Amino acid sequence: MDLFEYQGKELLRKFEVPVPEGRVATTPDEAAEAAKGLGGKVVVKAQVQVGGRGKAGGIKLADSPDEARAVASRILGMDIKGHTVKRVLVERAGDIKAEYYCSFLLDRSNRDFLGMMSAKGGVDIEEVADSDPDAIAMVHIDPLLGMSDFHAREMVFGADLDPEARPDAIALLPKLFRAFTQLDASLVEVNPLVLTGEGRVVALDAKVSLDDSAFYRHPSFDQLKAAHEIPEQERVAKEKGLNFIKLDGDVGIIGNGAGLVMSTLDVVKAAGGEAANFLDVGGGAGAELLSSALEVITSNPEVRSVLINIFGGITRCDLVAEGIIDALGRLDVKVPIVVRLDGTNAEQGRKMLADAPHPMLKSADTMLGAAQLAVDLAHGREGGS
Ligand code: GDP
Ligand code: MN
């Protein structure tokens, strides 16, 4: 789970990583109140989980509580790359002498941790990695031995931070690493880490990704989860035990097996369409599961057609057909549904569908044919049935 900046900073503070003092606000008045409490100049920051908030107008300085109210009212409700701003973080603003980058992450291919630091901070690190890879110091850390002071020095000197920033940065990195390991994070990224006018080194931004599989070790994380509104459709899908991910297209997808569903997404794309979701019903898909799946998919108003792509192995196509027929009886489906059945008992399944005609039900023999038909129907082009 990716945390919001304010949540990440709250956690980092517990590990004594220096972060600016700040408060979360959900209304312009709260932002003004927060600015008043902090005193002086503040920065108002949109809390959304995308980078580049500054460029998008989601980060603004304010000299007074009134100004904080005004900028907060502009930022709250703003759409940043598809994310609506529901909260802002109001922080005491300081002078910035230099912006750096640092992060710790799980390096799966090397089976260790990777620490990265650069004196070129505040910009997209991928860009730095492309244009000037030598500007990023990388240090591998053995998970069993942990981080030592020499690692911190290697990062700081390797990245060639300003001499003034070095002592603070060398003291900060082990704390950040401790946060990273103790929280069971897969990433902590501070961009920018800044050198302030007073010569202090402070984490001005924080991106923390927690490992969901380790949540059982951290009961207090429940609180963090509460701030994440899961999209309604995904919440319902999860409740019904479906492996569902929402996408942005208009062709609903149901398949069995993650690999088949992935290829179905590709084939829909190849046919000129865009999938509305990923949904894997797994093996042994019965009536209950299929009707849940159809219900969840068609609850998305963007969906113009549904493609059910089943390859029967353990899954029997006759049971899938039964499930589809049953689901269509229960649900008021208003979009065309294209079904492709292949594999175990496919003939039987197809016959069952043919014998139970439904105005919205179409069959196709091949995967590509089915995808093409679903895409055509989504685009309002009537294909054969
Ligand atoms: P991101 O672009 O979404 O990653 O947002 P950041 O939190 O990294 O902020 C982007 C930029 O805004 C930083 O690199 C800073 O230049 C600027 N910024 C953020 N907070 C402050 C602040 O407290 N004071 C000043 N002067 N600038 C800030
Ligand atoms: Mn940033």
Tab-separated table of N, CA, C and O in Angstrom, residues 240-243 253-258 260-261 279-294 308-327 330 339-342 344-345 349 352-353:
chain	number	residue	atom	x	y	z
A	240	LYS	N	-16.641	-10.019	-2.521
A	240	LYS	CA	-17.170	-11.210	-3.185
A	240	LYS	C	-16.072	-12.202	-3.548
A	240	LYS	O	-16.323	-13.178	-4.238
A	241	GLY	N	-14.863	-11.908	-3.128
A	241	GLY	CA	-13.763	-12.834	-3.346
A	241	GLY	C	-13.258	-12.865	-4.781
A	241	GLY	O	-12.718	-13.875	-5.233
A	242	LEU	N	-13.443	-11.757	-5.512
A	242	LEU	CA	-13.002	-11.727	-6.904
A	242	LEU	C	-11.642	-11.053	-7.013
A	242	LEU	O	-11.350	-10.099	-6.299
A	243	ASN	N	-10.852	-11.548	-7.921
A	243	ASN	CA	-9.547	-10.974	-8.191
A	243	ASN	C	-9.736	-9.934	-9.295
A	243	ASN	O	-9.682	-10.240	-10.472
A	253	ILE	N	-14.074	-7.476	-18.782
A	253	ILE	CA	-13.387	-8.741	-19.053
A	253	ILE	C	-13.595	-9.729	-17.906
A	253	ILE	O	-13.413	-9.378	-16.738
A	254	ILE	N	-13.955	-10.955	-18.267
A	254	ILE	CA	-13.953	-12.042	-17.295
A	254	ILE	C	-13.193	-13.203	-17.919
A	254	ILE	O	-13.462	-13.576	-19.065
A	255	GLY	N	-12.254	-13.738	-17.184
A	255	GLY	CA	-11.527	-14.891	-17.692
A	255	GLY	C	-11.145	-15.797	-16.545
A	255	GLY	O	-11.336	-15.450	-15.382
A	256	ASN	N	-10.641	-16.983	-16.882
A	256	ASN	CA	-10.184	-17.853	-15.800
A	256	ASN	C	-8.686	-18.083	-15.924
A	256	ASN	O	-8.207	-18.533	-16.953
A	257	GLY	N	-7.976	-17.715	-14.887
A	257	GLY	CA	-6.519	-17.819	-14.899
A	257	GLY	C	-5.912	-16.474	-15.234
A	257	GLY	O	-6.305	-15.825	-16.210
A	258	ALA	N	-4.953	-16.054	-14.424
A	258	ALA	CA	-4.365	-14.721	-14.596
A	258	ALA	C	-3.714	-14.576	-15.970
A	258	ALA	O	-3.827	-13.536	-16.617
A	260	LEU	N	-4.448	-16.112	-18.819
A	260	LEU	CA	-5.451	-15.983	-19.880
A	260	LEU	C	-6.064	-14.587	-19.856
A	260	LEU	O	-6.301	-13.984	-20.897
A	261	VAL	N	-6.330	-14.082	-18.657
A	261	VAL	CA	-6.942	-12.750	-18.570
A	261	VAL	C	-5.971	-11.697	-19.121
A	261	VAL	O	-6.372	-10.806	-19.872
A	279	LEU	N	-10.272	-9.253	-14.504
A	279	LEU	CA	-11.010	-10.072	-13.545
A	279	LEU	C	-10.742	-11.542	-13.821
A	279	LEU	O	-11.057	-12.058	-14.891
A	280	ASP	N	-10.149	-12.175	-12.832
A	280	ASP	CA	-9.825	-13.591	-12.935
A	280	ASP	C	-10.738	-14.343	-11.979
A	280	ASP	O	-10.678	-14.141	-10.774
A	281	VAL	N	-11.610	-15.204	-12.543
A	281	VAL	CA	-12.495	-15.964	-11.669
A	281	VAL	C	-11.823	-17.247	-11.175
A	281	VAL	O	-12.404	-17.987	-10.390
A	282	GLY	N	-10.620	-17.508	-11.657
A	282	GLY	CA	-9.885	-18.680	-11.176
A	282	GLY	C	-10.439	-19.982	-11.700
A	282	GLY	O	-11.220	-20.005	-12.651
A	283	GLY	N	-10.047	-21.062	-11.091
A	283	GLY	CA	-10.517	-22.375	-11.528
A	283	GLY	C	-11.881	-22.672	-10.929
A	283	GLY	O	-12.294	-22.061	-9.958
A	284	GLY	N	-12.584	-23.601	-11.534
A	284	GLY	CA	-13.864	-24.050	-10.982
A	284	GLY	C	-14.896	-22.950	-10.832
A	284	GLY	O	-15.587	-22.884	-9.825
A	285	ALA	N	-14.951	-22.031	-11.837
A	285	ALA	CA	-15.887	-20.917	-11.749
A	285	ALA	C	-17.330	-21.386	-11.842
A	285	ALA	O	-17.757	-21.874	-12.871
A	286	GLY	N	-18.084	-21.238	-10.788
A	286	GLY	CA	-19.481	-21.657	-10.775
A	286	GLY	C	-20.433	-20.491	-10.944
A	286	GLY	O	-20.018	-19.359	-11.199
A	287	ALA	N	-21.719	-20.795	-10.816
A	287	ALA	CA	-22.772	-19.811	-11.039
A	287	ALA	C	-22.633	-18.599	-10.120
A	287	ALA	O	-22.728	-17.453	-10.558
A	288	GLU	N	-22.398	-18.889	-8.854
A	288	GLU	CA	-22.318	-17.824	-7.854
A	288	GLU	C	-21.245	-16.801	-8.226
A	288	GLU	O	-21.487	-15.597	-8.283
A	289	LEU	N	-20.061	-17.340	-8.529
A	289	LEU	CA	-18.916	-16.491	-8.829
A	289	LEU	C	-19.137	-15.692	-10.117
A	289	LEU	O	-18.840	-14.502	-10.190
A	290	LEU	N	-19.697	-16.365	-11.139
A	290	LEU	CA	-19.910	-15.675	-12.407
A	290	LEU	C	-20.946	-14.588	-12.276
A	290	LEU	O	-20.815	-13.527	-12.874
A	291	SER	N	-21.956	-14.848	-11.478
A	291	SER	CA	-22.954	-13.795	-11.371
A	291	SER	C	-22.396	-12.634	-10.551
A	291	SER	O	-22.664	-11.475	-10.861
A	292	SER	N	-21.561	-12.917	-9.534
A	292	SER	CA	-20.883	-11.824	-8.819
A	292	SER	C	-20.002	-11.032	-9.772
A	292	SER	O	-19.984	-9.802	-9.762
A	293	ALA	N	-19.267	-11.777	-10.620
A	293	ALA	CA	-18.345	-11.125	-11.540
A	293	ALA	C	-19.093	-10.210	-12.511
A	293	ALA	O	-18.720	-9.057	-12.721
A	294	LEU	N	-20.188	-10.725	-13.066
A	294	LEU	CA	-20.972	-9.915	-14.015
A	294	LEU	C	-21.572	-8.702	-13.326
A	294	LEU	O	-21.613	-7.606	-13.881
A	308	ILE	N	-16.441	-12.642	-22.010
A	308	ILE	CA	-16.141	-13.747	-21.091
A	308	ILE	C	-15.293	-14.749	-21.852
A	308	ILE	O	-15.736	-15.320	-22.852
A	309	ASN	N	-14.067	-14.914	-21.412
A	309	ASN	CA	-13.126	-15.774	-22.128
A	309	ASN	C	-12.685	-16.906	-21.194
A	309	ASN	O	-11.944	-16.689	-20.248
A	310	ILE	N	-13.198	-18.106	-21.485
A	310	ILE	CA	-12.923	-19.234	-20.590
A	310	ILE	C	-12.211	-20.346	-21.345
A	310	ILE	O	-12.651	-20.758	-22.425
A	311	PHE	N	-11.113	-20.779	-20.798
A	311	PHE	CA	-10.501	-21.982	-21.313
A	311	PHE	C	-10.633	-23.061	-20.253
A	311	PHE	O	-10.031	-22.973	-19.185
A	312	GLY	N	-11.444	-24.054	-20.565
A	312	GLY	CA	-11.721	-25.087	-19.574
A	312	GLY	C	-10.568	-26.058	-19.422
A	312	GLY	O	-10.120	-26.666	-20.385
A	313	GLY	N	-10.078	-26.168	-18.205
A	313	GLY	CA	-9.105	-27.200	-17.873
A	313	GLY	C	-9.766	-27.955	-16.741
A	313	GLY	O	-10.603	-28.827	-16.974
A	314	ILE	N	-9.445	-27.558	-15.549
A	314	ILE	CA	-10.186	-28.045	-14.387
A	314	ILE	C	-11.580	-27.445	-14.428
A	314	ILE	O	-12.584	-28.078	-14.125
A	315	THR	N	-11.631	-26.200	-14.850
A	315	THR	CA	-12.917	-25.521	-15.016
A	315	THR	C	-13.687	-26.204	-16.141
A	315	THR	O	-13.153	-26.401	-17.227
A	316	ARG	N	-14.936	-26.550	-15.877
A	316	ARG	CA	-15.737	-27.192	-16.918
A	316	ARG	C	-16.631	-26.172	-17.589
A	316	ARG	O	-17.383	-25.457	-16.927
A	317	CYS	N	-16.577	-26.115	-18.919
A	317	CYS	CA	-17.331	-25.098	-19.643
A	317	CYS	C	-18.845	-25.229	-19.459
A	317	CYS	O	-19.566	-24.241	-19.517
A	318	ASP	N	-19.329	-26.448	-19.228
A	318	ASP	CA	-20.771	-26.593	-19.019
A	318	ASP	C	-21.196	-25.908	-17.722
A	318	ASP	O	-22.247	-25.280	-17.653
A	319	LEU	N	-20.327	-25.992	-16.705
A	319	LEU	CA	-20.656	-25.319	-15.445
A	319	LEU	C	-20.594	-23.798	-15.607
A	319	LEU	O	-21.400	-23.065	-15.029
A	320	VAL	N	-19.633	-23.354	-16.421
A	320	VAL	CA	-19.533	-21.922	-16.683
A	320	VAL	C	-20.794	-21.450	-17.400
A	320	VAL	O	-21.383	-20.419	-17.043
A	321	ALA	N	-21.224	-22.216	-18.418
A	321	ALA	CA	-22.440	-21.862	-19.156
A	321	ALA	C	-23.631	-21.789	-18.205
A	321	ALA	O	-24.439	-20.860	-18.267
A	322	GLU	N	-23.710	-22.755	-17.337
A	322	GLU	CA	-24.796	-22.780	-16.344
A	322	GLU	C	-24.738	-21.508	-15.496
A	322	GLU	O	-25.758	-20.876	-15.216
A	323	GLY	N	-23.516	-21.154	-15.102
A	323	GLY	CA	-23.307	-19.946	-14.304
A	323	GLY	C	-23.749	-18.697	-15.048
A	323	GLY	O	-24.397	-17.818	-14.478
A	324	ILE	N	-23.401	-18.626	-16.329
A	324	ILE	CA	-23.764	-17.445	-17.119
A	324	ILE	C	-25.287	-17.344	-17.243
A	324	ILE	O	-25.870	-16.279	-17.054
A	325	ILE	N	-25.911	-18.484	-17.562
A	325	ILE	CA	-27.371	-18.486	-17.733
A	325	ILE	C	-28.057	-18.084	-16.424
A	325	ILE	O	-28.955	-17.251	-16.396
A	326	ASP	N	-27.555	-18.654	-15.347
A	326	ASP	CA	-28.101	-18.347	-14.037
A	326	ASP	C	-27.934	-16.862	-13.714
A	326	ASP	O	-28.860	-16.192	-13.244
A	327	ALA	N	-26.738	-16.334	-13.995
A	327	ALA	CA	-26.449	-14.930	-13.698
A	327	ALA	C	-27.349	-14.010	-14.521
A	327	ALA	O	-27.871	-13.016	-14.010
A	330	ARG	N	-30.642	-13.660	-13.042
A	330	ARG	CA	-30.687	-12.874	-11.804
A	330	ARG	C	-30.493	-11.383	-12.042
A	330	ARG	O	-31.020	-10.556	-11.316
A	339	VAL	N	-19.376	-14.455	-25.316
A	339	VAL	CA	-18.791	-15.581	-24.589
A	339	VAL	C	-17.969	-16.450	-25.535
A	339	VAL	O	-18.412	-16.804	-26.616
A	340	ARG	N	-16.771	-16.738	-25.098
A	340	ARG	CA	-15.946	-17.700	-25.829
A	340	ARG	C	-15.591	-18.826	-24.857
A	340	ARG	O	-15.001	-18.592	-23.802
A	341	LEU	N	-16.038	-20.016	-25.204
A	341	LEU	CA	-15.736	-21.189	-24.379
A	341	LEU	C	-14.854	-22.141	-25.168
A	341	LEU	O	-15.118	-22.411	-26.334
A	342	ASP	N	-13.828	-22.623	-24.520
A	342	ASP	CA	-12.973	-23.612	-25.169
A	342	ASP	C	-12.450	-24.553	-24.094
A	342	ASP	O	-12.439	-24.210	-22.918
A	344	THR	N	-12.347	-28.090	-21.799
A	344	THR	CA	-13.183	-29.136	-21.212
A	344	THR	C	-14.682	-28.835	-21.317
A	344	THR	O	-15.155	-27.808	-20.833
A	345	ASN	N	-15.398	-29.752	-21.979
A	345	ASN	CA	-16.856	-29.654	-22.140
A	345	ASN	C	-17.330	-28.388	-22.853
A	345	ASN	O	-18.428	-27.889	-22.589
A	349	GLY	N	-21.119	-26.750	-23.250
A	349	GLY	CA	-21.355	-25.394	-22.751
A	349	GLY	C	-21.958	-24.505	-23.821
A	349	GLY	O	-22.930	-23.787	-23.582
A	352	MET	N	-25.540	-25.331	-24.431
A	352	MET	CA	-26.406	-24.824	-23.362
A	352	MET	C	-26.716	-23.345	-23.566
A	352	MET	O	-27.847	-22.895	-23.379
A	353	LEU	N	-25.710	-22.592	-23.987
A	353	LEU	CA	-25.928	-21.157	-24.224
A	353	LEU	C	-26.859	-20.951	-25.412
A	353	LEU	O	-27.743	-20.097	-25.397
